[in-house]
mmCIF file of N, CA and C in Angstrom:
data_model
loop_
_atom_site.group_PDB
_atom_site.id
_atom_site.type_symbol
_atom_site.label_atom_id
_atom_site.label_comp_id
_atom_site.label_asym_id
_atom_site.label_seq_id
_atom_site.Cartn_x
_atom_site.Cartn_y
_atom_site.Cartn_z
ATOM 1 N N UNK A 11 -45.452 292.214 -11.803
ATOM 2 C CA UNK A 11 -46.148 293.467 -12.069
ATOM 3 C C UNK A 11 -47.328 293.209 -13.001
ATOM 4 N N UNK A 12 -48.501 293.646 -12.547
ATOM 5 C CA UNK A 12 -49.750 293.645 -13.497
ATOM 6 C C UNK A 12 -50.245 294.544 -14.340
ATOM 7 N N UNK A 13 -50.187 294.221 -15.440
ATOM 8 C CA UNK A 13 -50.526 295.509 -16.317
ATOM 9 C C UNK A 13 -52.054 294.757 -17.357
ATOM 10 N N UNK A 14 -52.840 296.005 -17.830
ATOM 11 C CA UNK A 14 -53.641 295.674 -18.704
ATOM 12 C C UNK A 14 -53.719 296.494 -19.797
ATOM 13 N N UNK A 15 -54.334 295.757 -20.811
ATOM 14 C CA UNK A 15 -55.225 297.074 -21.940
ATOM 15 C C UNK A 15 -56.574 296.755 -22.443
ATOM 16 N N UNK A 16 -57.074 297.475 -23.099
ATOM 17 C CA UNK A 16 -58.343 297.234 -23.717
ATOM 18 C C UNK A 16 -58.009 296.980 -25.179
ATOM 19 N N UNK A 17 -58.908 295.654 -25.194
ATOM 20 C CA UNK A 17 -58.951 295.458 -26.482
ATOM 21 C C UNK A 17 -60.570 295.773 -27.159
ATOM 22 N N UNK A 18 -60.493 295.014 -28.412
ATOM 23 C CA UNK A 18 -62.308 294.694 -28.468
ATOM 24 C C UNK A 18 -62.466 293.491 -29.041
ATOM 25 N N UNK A 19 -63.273 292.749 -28.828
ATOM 26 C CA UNK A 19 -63.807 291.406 -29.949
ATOM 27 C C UNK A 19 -64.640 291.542 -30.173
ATOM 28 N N UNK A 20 -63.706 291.083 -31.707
ATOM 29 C CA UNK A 20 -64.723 291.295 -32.941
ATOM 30 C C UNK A 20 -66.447 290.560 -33.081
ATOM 31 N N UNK A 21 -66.177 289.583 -31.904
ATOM 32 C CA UNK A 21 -67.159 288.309 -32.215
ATOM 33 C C UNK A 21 -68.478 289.089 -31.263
ATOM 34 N N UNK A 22 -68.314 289.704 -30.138
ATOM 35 C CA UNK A 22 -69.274 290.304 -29.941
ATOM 36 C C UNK A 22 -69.564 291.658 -29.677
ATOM 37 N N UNK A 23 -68.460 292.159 -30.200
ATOM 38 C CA UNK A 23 -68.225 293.993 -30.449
ATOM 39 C C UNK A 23 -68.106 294.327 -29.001
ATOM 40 N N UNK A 24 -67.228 293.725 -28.195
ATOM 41 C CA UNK A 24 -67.485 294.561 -26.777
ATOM 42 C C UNK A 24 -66.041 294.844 -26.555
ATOM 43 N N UNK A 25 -65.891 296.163 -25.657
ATOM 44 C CA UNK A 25 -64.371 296.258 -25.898
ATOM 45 C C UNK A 25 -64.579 295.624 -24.581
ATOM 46 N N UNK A 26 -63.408 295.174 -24.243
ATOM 47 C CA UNK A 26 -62.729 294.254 -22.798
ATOM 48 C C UNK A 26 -61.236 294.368 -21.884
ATOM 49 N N UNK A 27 -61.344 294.800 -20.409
ATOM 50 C CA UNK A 27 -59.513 295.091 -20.148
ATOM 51 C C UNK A 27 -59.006 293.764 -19.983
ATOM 52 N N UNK A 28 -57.994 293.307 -20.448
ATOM 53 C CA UNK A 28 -57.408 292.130 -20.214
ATOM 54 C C UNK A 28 -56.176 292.205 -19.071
ATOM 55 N N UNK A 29 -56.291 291.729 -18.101
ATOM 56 C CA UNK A 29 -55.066 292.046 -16.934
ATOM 57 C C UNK A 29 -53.796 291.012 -17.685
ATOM 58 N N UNK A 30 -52.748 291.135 -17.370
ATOM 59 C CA UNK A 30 -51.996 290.457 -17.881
ATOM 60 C C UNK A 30 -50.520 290.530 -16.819
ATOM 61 N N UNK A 31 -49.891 289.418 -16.558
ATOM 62 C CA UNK A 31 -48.259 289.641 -15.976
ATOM 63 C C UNK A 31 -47.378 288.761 -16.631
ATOM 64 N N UNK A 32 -45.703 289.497 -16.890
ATOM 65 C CA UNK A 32 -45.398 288.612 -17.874
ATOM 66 C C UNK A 32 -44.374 288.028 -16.798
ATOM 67 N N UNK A 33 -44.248 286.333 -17.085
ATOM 68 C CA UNK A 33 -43.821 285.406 -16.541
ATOM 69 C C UNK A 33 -42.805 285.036 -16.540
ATOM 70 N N UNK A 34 -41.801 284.764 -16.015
ATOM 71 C CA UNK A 34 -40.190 284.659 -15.950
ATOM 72 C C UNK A 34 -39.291 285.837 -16.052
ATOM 73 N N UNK A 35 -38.247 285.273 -17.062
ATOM 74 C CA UNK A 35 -37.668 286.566 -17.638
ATOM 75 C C UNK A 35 -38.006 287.352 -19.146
ATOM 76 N N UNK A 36 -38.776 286.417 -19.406
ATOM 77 C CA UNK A 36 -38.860 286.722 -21.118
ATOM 78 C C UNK A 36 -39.843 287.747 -20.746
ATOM 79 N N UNK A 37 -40.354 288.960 -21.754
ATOM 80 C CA UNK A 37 -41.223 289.606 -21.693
ATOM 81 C C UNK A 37 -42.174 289.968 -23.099
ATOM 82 N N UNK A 38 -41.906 288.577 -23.406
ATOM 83 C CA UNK A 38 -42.502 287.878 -24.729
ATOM 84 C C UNK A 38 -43.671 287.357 -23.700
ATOM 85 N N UNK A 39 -43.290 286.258 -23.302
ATOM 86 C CA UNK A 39 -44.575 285.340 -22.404
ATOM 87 C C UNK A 39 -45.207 286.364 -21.440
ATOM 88 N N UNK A 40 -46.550 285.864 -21.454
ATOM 89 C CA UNK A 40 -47.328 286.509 -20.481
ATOM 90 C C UNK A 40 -48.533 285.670 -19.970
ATOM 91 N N UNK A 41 -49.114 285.402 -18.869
ATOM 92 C CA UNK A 41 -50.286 284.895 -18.690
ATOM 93 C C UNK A 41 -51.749 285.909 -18.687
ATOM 94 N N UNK A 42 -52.564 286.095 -19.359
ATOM 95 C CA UNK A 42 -53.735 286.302 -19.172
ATOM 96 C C UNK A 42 -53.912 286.357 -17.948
ATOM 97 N N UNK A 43 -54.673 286.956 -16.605
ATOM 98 C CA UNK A 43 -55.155 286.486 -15.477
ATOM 99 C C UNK A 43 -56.272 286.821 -15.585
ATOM 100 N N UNK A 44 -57.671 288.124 -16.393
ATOM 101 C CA UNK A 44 -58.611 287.446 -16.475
ATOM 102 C C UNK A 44 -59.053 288.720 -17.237
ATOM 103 N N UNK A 45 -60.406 288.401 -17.975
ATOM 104 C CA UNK A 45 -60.753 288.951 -19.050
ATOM 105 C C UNK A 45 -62.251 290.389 -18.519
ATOM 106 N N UNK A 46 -62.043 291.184 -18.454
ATOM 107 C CA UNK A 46 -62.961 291.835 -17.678
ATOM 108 C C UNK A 46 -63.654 292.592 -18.796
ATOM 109 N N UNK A 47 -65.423 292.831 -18.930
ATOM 110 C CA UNK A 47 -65.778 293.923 -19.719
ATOM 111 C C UNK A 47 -65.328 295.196 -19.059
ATOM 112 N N UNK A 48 -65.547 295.981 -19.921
ATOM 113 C CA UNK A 48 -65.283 297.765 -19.699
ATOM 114 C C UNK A 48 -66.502 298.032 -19.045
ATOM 115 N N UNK A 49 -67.918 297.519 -19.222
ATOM 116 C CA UNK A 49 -68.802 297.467 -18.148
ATOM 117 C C UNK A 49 -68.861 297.429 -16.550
ATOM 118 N N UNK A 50 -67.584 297.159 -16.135
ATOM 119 C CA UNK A 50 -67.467 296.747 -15.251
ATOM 120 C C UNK A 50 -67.009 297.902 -13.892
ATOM 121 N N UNK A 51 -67.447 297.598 -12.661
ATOM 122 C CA UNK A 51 -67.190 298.631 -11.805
ATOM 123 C C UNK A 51 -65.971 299.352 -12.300
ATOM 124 N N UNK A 52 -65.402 300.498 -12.489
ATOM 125 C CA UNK A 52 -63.849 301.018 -12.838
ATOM 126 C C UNK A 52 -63.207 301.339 -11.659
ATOM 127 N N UNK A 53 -64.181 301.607 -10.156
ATOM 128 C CA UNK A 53 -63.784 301.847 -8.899
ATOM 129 C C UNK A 53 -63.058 300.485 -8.344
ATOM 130 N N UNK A 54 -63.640 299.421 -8.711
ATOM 131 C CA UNK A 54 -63.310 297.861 -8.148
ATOM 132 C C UNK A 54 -61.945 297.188 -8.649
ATOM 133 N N UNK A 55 -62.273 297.903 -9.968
ATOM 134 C CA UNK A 55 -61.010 297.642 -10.801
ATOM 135 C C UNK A 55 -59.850 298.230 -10.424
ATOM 136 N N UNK A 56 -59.912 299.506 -10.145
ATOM 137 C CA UNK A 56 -58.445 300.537 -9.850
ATOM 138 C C UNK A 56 -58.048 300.089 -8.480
ATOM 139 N N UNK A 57 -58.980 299.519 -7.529
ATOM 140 C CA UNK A 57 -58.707 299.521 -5.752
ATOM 141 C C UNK A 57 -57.981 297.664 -5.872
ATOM 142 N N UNK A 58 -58.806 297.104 -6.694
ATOM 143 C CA UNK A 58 -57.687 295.803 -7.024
ATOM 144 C C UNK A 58 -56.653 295.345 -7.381
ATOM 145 N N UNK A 59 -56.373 296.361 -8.472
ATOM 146 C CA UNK A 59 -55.539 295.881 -9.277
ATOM 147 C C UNK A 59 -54.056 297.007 -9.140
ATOM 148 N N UNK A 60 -54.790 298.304 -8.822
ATOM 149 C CA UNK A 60 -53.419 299.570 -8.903
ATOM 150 C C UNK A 60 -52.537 299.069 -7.574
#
């Protein structure tokens, strides 16, 4: 299951959604799968990822 949130960094003030799925059984671990600005289509995003 893929879930994200928005964060922001600090280093260049941009907030960013980070997709994320957590891996095995633990729901401690998670992999990153990729770092997207909030700039970014939100139509491309919802038809990909929902």
């Amino acid at each position: 299951m893929i879930q994200y949130f928005v964060c922001k960094d600090s280093r260049d003030n941009k907030s960013y959604i980070i997709l994320y799925m957590f891996s095995s059984k633990s729901s401690f671990t998670f992999e990153i799968l990729c770092r997207l600005p909030t700039g970014a289509n939100e139509n491309l995003f919802d038809s990909k990822y929902s």
